Structures are given as C-alpha cells and as structure tokens.
PDB file of C-alpha atoms and ligand atoms in Angstrom:
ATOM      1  CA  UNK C 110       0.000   0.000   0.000  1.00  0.00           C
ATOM      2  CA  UNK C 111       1.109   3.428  -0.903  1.00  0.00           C
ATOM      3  CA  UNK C 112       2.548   5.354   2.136  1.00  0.00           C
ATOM      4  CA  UNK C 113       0.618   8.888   2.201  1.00  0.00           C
ATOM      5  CA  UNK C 114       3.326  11.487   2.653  1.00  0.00           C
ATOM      6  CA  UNK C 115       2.751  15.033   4.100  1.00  0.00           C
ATOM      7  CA  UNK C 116       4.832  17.818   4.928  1.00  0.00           C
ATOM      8  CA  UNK C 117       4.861  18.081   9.361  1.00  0.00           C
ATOM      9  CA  UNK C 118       3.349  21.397  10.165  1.00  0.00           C
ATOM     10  CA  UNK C 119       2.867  21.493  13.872  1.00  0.00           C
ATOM     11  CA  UNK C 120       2.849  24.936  14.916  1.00  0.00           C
ATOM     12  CA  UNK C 121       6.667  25.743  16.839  1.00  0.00           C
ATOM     13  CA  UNK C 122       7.495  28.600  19.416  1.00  0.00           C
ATOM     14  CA  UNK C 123       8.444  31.979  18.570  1.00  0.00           C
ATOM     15  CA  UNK C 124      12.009  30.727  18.586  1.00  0.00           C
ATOM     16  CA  UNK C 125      11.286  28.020  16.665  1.00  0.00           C
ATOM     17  CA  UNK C 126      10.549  30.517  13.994  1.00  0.00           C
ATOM     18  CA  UNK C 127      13.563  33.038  14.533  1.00  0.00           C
ATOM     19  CA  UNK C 128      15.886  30.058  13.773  1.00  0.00           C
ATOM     20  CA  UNK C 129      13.725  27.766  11.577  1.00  0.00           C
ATOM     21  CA  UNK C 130      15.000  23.837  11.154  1.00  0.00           C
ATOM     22  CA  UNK C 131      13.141  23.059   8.415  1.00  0.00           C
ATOM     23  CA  UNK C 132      11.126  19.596   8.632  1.00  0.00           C
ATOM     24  CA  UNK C 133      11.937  16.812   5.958  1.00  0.00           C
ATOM     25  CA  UNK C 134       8.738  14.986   4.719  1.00  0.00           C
ATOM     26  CA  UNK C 135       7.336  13.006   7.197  1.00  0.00           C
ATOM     27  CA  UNK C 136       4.478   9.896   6.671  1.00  0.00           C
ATOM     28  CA  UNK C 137       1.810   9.430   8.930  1.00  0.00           C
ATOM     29  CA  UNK C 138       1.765   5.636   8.433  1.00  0.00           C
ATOM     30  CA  UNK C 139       4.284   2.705   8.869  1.00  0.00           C
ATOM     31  CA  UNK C 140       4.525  -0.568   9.206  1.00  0.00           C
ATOM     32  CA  UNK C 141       5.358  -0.861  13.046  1.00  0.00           C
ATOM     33  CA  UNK C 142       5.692  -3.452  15.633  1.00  0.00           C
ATOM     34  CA  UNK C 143       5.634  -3.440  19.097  1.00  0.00           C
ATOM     35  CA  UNK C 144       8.804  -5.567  20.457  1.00  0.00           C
ATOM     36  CA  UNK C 145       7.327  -6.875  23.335  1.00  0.00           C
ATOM     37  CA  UNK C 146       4.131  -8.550  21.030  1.00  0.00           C
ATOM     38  CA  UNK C 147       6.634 -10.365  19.325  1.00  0.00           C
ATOM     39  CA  UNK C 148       8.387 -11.786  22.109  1.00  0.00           C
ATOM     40  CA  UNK C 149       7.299 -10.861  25.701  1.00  0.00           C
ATOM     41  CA  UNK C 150      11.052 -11.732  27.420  1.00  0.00           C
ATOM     42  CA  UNK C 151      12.607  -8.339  26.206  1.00  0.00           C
ATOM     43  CA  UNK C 152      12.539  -5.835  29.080  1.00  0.00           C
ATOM     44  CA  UNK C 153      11.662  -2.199  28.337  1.00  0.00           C
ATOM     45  CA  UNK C 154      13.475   0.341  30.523  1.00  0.00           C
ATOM     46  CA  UNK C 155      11.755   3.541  27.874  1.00  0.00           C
ATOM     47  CA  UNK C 156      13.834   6.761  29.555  1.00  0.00           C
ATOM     48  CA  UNK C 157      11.969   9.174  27.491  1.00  0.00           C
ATOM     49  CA  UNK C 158       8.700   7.591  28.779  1.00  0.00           C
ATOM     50  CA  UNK C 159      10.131   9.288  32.477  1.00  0.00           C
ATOM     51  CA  UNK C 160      11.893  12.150  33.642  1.00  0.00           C
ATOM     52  CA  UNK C 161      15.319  10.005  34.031  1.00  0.00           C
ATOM     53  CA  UNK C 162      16.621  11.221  31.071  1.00  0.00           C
ATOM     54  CA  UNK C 163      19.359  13.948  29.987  1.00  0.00           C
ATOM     55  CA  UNK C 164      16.363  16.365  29.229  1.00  0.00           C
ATOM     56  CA  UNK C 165      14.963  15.709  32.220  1.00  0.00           C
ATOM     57  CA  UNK C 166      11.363  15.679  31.084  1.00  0.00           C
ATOM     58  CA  UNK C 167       8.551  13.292  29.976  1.00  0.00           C
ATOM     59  CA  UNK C 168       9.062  13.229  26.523  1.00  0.00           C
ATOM     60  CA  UNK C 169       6.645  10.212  25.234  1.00  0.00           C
ATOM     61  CA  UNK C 170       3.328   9.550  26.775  1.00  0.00           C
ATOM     62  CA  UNK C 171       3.606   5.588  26.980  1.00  0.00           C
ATOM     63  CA  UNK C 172       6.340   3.398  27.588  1.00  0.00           C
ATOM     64  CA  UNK C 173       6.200   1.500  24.466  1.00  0.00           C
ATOM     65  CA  UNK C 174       9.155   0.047  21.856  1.00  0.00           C
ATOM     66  CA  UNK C 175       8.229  -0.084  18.315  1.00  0.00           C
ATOM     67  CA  UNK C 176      10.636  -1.149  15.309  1.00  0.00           C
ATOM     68  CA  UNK C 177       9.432  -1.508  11.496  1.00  0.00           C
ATOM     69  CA  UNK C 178       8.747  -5.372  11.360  1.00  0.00           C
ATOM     70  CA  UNK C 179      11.599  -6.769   9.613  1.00  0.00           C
ATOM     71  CA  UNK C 180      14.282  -4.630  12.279  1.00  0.00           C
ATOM     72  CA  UNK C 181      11.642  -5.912  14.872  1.00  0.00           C
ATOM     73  CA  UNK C 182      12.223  -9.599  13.528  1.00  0.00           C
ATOM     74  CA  UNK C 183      15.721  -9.308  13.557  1.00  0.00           C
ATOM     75  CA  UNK C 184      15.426  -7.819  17.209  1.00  0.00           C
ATOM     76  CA  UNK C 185      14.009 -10.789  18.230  1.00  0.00           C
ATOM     77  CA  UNK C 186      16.519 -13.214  16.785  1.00  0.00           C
ATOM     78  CA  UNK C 187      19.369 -11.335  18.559  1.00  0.00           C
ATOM     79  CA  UNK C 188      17.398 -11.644  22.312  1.00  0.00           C
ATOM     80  CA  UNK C 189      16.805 -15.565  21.766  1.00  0.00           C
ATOM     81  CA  UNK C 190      20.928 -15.594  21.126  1.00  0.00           C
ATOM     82  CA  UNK C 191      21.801 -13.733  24.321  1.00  0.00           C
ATOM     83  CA  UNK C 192      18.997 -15.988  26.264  1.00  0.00           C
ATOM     84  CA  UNK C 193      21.348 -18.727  25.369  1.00  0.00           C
ATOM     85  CA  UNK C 194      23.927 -16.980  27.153  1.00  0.00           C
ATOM     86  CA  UNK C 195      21.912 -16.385  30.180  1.00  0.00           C
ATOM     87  CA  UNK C 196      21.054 -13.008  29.011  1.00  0.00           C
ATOM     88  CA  UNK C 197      18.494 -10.796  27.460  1.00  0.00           C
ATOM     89  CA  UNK C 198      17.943  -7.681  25.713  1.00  0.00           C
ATOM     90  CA  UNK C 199      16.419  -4.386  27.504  1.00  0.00           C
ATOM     91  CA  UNK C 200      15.082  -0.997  25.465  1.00  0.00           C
ATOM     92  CA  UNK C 201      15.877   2.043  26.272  1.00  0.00           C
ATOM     93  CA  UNK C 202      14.634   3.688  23.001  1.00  0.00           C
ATOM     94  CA  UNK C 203      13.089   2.011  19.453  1.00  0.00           C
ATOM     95  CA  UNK C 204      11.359   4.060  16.921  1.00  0.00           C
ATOM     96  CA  UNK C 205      10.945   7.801  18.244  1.00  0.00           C
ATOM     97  CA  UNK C 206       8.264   9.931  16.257  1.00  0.00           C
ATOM     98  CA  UNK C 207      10.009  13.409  14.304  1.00  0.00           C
ATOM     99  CA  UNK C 208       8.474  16.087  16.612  1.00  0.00           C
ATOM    100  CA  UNK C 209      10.508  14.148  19.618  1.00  0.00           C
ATOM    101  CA  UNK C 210      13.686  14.191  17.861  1.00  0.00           C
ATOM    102  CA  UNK C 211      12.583  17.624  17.709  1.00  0.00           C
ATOM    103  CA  UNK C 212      12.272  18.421  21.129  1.00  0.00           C
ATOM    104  CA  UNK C 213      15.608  16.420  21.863  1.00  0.00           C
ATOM    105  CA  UNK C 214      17.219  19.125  19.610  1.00  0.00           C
ATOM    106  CA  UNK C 215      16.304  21.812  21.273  1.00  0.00           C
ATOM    107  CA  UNK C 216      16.991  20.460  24.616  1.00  0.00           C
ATOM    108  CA  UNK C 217      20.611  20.352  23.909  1.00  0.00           C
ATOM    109  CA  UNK C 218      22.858  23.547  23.669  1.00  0.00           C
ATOM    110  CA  UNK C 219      24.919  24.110  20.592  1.00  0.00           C
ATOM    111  CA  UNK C 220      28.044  22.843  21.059  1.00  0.00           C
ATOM    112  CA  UNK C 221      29.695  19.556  21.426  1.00  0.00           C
ATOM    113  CA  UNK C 222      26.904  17.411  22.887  1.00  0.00           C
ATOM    114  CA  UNK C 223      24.434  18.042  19.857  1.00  0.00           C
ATOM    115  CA  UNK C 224      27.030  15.732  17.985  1.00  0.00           C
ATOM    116  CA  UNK C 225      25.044  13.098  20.241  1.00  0.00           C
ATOM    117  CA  UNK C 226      21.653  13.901  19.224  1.00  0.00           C
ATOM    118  CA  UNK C 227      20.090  13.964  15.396  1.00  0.00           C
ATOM    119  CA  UNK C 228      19.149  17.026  13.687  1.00  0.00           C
ATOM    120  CA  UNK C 229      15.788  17.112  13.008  1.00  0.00           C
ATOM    121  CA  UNK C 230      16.336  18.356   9.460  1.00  0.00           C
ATOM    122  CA  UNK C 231      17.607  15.422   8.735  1.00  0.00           C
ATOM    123  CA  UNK C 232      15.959  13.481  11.106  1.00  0.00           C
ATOM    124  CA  UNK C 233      16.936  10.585  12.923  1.00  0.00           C
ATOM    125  CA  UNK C 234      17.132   6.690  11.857  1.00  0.00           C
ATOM    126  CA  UNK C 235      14.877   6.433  15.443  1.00  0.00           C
ATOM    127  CA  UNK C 236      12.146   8.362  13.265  1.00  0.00           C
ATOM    128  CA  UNK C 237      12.332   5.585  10.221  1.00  0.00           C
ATOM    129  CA  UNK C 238      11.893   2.726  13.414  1.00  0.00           C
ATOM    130  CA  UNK C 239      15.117   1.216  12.163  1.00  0.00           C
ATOM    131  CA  UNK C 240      17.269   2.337  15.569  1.00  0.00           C
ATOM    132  CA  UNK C 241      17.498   1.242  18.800  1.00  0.00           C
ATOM    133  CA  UNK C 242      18.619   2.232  21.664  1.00  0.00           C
ATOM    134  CA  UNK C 243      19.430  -1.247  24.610  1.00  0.00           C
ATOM    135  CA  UNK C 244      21.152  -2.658  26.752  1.00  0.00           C
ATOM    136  CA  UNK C 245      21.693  -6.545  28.327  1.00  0.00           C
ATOM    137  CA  UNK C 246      20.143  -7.710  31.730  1.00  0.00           C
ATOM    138  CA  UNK C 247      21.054 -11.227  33.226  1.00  0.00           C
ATOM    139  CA  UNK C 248      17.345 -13.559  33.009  1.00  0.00           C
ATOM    140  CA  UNK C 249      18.370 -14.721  36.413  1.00  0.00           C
ATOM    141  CA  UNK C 250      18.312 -11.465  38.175  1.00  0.00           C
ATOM    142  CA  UNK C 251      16.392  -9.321  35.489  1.00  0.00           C
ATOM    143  CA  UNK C 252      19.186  -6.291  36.207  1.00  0.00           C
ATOM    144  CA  UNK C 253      21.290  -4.183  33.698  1.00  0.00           C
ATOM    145  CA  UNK C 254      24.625  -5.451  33.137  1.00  0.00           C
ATOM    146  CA  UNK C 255      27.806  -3.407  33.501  1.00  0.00           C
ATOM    147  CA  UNK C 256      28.520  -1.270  30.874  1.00  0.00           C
ATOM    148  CA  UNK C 257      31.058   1.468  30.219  1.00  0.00           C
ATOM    149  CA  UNK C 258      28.870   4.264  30.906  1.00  0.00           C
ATOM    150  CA  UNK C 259      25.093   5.204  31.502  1.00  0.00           C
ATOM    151  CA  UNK C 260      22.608   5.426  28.543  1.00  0.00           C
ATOM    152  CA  UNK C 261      22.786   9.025  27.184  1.00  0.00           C
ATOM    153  CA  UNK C 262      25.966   9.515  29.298  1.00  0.00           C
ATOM    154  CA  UNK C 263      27.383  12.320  26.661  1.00  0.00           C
ATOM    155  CA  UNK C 264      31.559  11.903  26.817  1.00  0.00           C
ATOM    156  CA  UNK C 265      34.363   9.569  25.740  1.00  0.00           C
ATOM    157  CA  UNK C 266      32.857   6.854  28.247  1.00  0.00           C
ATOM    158  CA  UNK C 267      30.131   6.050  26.075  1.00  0.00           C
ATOM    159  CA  UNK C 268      32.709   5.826  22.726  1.00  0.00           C
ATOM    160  CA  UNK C 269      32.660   2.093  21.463  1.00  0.00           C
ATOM    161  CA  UNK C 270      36.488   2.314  21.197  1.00  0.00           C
ATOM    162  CA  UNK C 271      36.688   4.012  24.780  1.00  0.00           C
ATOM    163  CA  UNK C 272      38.980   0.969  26.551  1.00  0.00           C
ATOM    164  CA  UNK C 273      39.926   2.532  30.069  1.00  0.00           C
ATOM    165  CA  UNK C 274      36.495   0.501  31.470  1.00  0.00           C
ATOM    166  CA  UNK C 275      36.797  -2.794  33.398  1.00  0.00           C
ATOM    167  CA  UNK C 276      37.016  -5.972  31.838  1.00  0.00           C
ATOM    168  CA  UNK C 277      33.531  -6.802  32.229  1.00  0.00           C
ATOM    169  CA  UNK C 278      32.125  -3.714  31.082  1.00  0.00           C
ATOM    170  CA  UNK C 279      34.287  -4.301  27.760  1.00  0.00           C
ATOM    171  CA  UNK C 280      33.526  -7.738  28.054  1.00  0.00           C
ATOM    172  CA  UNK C 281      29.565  -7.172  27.885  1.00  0.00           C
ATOM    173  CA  UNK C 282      29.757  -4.259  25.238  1.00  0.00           C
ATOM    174  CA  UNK C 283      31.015  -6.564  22.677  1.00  0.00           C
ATOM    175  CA  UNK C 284      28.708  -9.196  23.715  1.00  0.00           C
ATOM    176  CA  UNK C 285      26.123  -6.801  23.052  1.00  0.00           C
ATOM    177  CA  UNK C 286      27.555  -6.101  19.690  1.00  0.00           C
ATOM    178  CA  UNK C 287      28.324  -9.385  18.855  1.00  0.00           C
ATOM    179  CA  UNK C 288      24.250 -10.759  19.350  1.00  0.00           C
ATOM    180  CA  UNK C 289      22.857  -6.968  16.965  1.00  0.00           C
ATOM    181  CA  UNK C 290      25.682  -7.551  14.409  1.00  0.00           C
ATOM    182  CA  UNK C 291      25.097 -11.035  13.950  1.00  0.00           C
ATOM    183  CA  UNK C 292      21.273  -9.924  13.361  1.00  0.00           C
ATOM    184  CA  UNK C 293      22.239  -7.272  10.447  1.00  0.00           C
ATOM    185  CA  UNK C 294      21.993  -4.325  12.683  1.00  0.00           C
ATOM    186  CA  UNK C 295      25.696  -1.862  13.095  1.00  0.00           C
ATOM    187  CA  UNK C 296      26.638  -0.029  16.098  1.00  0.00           C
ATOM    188  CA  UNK C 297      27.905   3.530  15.587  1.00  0.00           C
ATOM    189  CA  UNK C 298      31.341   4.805  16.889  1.00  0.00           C
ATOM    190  CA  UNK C 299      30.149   7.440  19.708  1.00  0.00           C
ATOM    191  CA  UNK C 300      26.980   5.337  21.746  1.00  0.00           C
ATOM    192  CA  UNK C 301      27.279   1.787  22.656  1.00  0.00           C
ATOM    193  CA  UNK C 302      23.939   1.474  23.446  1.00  0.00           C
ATOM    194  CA  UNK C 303      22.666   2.499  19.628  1.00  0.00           C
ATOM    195  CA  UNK C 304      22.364   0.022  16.409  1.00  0.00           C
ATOM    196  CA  UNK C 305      21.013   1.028  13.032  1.00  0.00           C
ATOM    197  CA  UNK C 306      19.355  -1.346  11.267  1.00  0.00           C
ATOM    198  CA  UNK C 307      20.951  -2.396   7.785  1.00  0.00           C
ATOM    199  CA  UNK C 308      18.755  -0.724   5.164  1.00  0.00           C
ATOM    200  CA  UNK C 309      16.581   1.755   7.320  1.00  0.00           C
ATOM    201  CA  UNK C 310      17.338   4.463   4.076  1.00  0.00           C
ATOM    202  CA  UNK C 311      14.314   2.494   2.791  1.00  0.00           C
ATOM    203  CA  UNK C 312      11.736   3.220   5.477  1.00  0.00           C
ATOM    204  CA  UNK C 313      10.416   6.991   5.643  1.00  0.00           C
ATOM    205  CA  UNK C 314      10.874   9.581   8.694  1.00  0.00           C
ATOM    206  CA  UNK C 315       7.720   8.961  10.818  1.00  0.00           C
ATOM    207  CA  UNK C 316       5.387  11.088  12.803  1.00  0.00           C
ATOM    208  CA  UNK C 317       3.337   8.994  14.350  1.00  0.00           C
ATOM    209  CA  UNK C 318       2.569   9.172  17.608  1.00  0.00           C
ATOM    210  CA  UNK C 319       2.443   5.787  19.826  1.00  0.00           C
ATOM    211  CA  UNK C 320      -1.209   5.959  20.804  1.00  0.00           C
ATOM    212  CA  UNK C 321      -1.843   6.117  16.782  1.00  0.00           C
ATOM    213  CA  UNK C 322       0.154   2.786  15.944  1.00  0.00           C
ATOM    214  CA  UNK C 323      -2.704   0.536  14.995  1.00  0.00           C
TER     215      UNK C 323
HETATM  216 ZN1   ZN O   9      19.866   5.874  19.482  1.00  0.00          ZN
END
C-alpha cells in the first residue's frame, strides 16, 4: 500500500521561527511493531517515557518500543541468542516519532553534545523505526549489566572504542555487539547502546505518535 506522505506542520514557538530547522517529509503511516508482542522476554526500561533522562522531562506519553517489522524480527533473533547466554535484551529507546527528535534538539545547547543527538532536518534513523537504543540484563536477576557508561551519558565513556572501562564492562559491550551484528543491525562509533538497522534508508521519517500505531 502506498505510504501517504505530508509535509509536518505542527505549529513551533516563537524561537522556533527566529531560527527555523526546516522539517523533511514526514508519513503518517508505517509498518510498526511493538517488540514486546513479538516476544514478551525483552525488558523495556523507555527513559523518554520518564523524567530520568538527559532532558529531564517526559518526553513520550507511553512506555512503548516499536521497530518496522523486519528490524523488529531481527530484534528478536538477537534476544533468543543472548537468552542462550543467560542473558536478554532491555530498550531504552526504538522508533521515536520526528516532533521528539525535535524536542531532543532543542533540549541540547549548541556545542559539542548536539554531535550526540540527530538534527531534526535530517531526522533521525529512530524516526524511520530502524534504531534502537538497549542494553543486556542477566534472566536470572532481570538487572542491567555493567557497561562502560550510563545510557545518554554524553563523553568519551560512552565511545565504542573508549577501553579505560573494566574488563567486564568491555567484556559485555562486545557481547552486546556481537548478538545486533550477527542480526544485520551496526553499532555507531560514539553510543554503545545504539544500532542502526541495515537498510533503514528504505523506510520513511515517521510522525506517528504511539497511541496512533494501529
Ligand atoms: Zn539511538
């Protein structure tokens, strides 16, 4: 079926229009999934769905993880691996709707630490529901695993070449990489915790907000 395509035009502040980001084309529809339909043992931990993030507010009005299906599929595949090893995947972040990536934005100064956050212009590979954001948690305690650094922890600590960390930390990084890679999903160089999903420049930027995902 045809994807209907519109232009988002959701009013912005007075500063939004002093310094205008211009919005790229944005579809109302995808073809979404919610992780935890597909296989109920993921854990969601969905920061932006609480005020423990770096912005400090609520940003999304239901803690819900969403990829489009085949990323979804793929998801899946890489959580029964790590159950193997006694482990399983938890989501921080999935597909994020535009005017979010938006707000993001404009919650972080100019400077250095908007080279961790998308541009909306562009928008993110979160709005096309072919990123996400995780972590691993041990099945027989159900809590995070070392890591590095924090999720959204801005600095060299979150780097995936950053290798003044303890073993473990290192140890359970690549573990995490090893399970997304082997599922066609690639890390990026300055956040452990994020994977793209191999092909995403085929899915459109979405707007859509989670209540709406049928
Ligand atoms: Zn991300």
């Amino acid at each position: 079926m045809a994807v209907p395509l519109l232009a988002c035009d959701r009013g912005g502040t007075i500063a939004d229009r002093a310094k205008p980001v211009h919005a790229p084309r944005v579809a109302r529809q995808g073809d979404l999934v919610e992780l935890i339909r597909l296989e109920p043992g993921i854990q969601l931990d969905i920061r932006y769905a609480s005020t423990n993030n770096f912005t400090g507010q609520k940003l999304y009005d239901e803690p819900r993880a969403f990829l489009v299906r085949s990323a979804a599929e793929a998801l899946v595949r890489a959580h029964r691996a790590a159950q193997r090893d006694g482990f399983g995947l938890t989501i921080f972040d999935a597909y994020r709707p535009w005017r979010v990536t938006k707000k993001l934005w404009d919650a972080t100064p100019p400077g250095p630490k908007r080279n961790y956050v998308a541009n909306p212009e562009k928008g993110s590979k979160h709005n096309r529901g072919c990123a996400v954001d995780l972590s691993l948690h041990r099945i027989d305690t159900g809590m995070l695993v070392e890591m590095p650094s924090g999720y959204d922890e801005f600095s060299e600590r979150a780097h995936r070449d950053f290798m003044a960390t303890s073993p473990e930390a290192a140890a359970n990084r690549s573990r995490l990489e090893r399970y997304m890679e082997a599922e066609g999903f690639r890390g990026i160089s300055n956040e452990w915790w994020h994977f793209d999903y191999a092909g995403w420049e085929n899915f459109p930027i979405l707007d859509v907000a989670f209540s709406e995902i049928r």
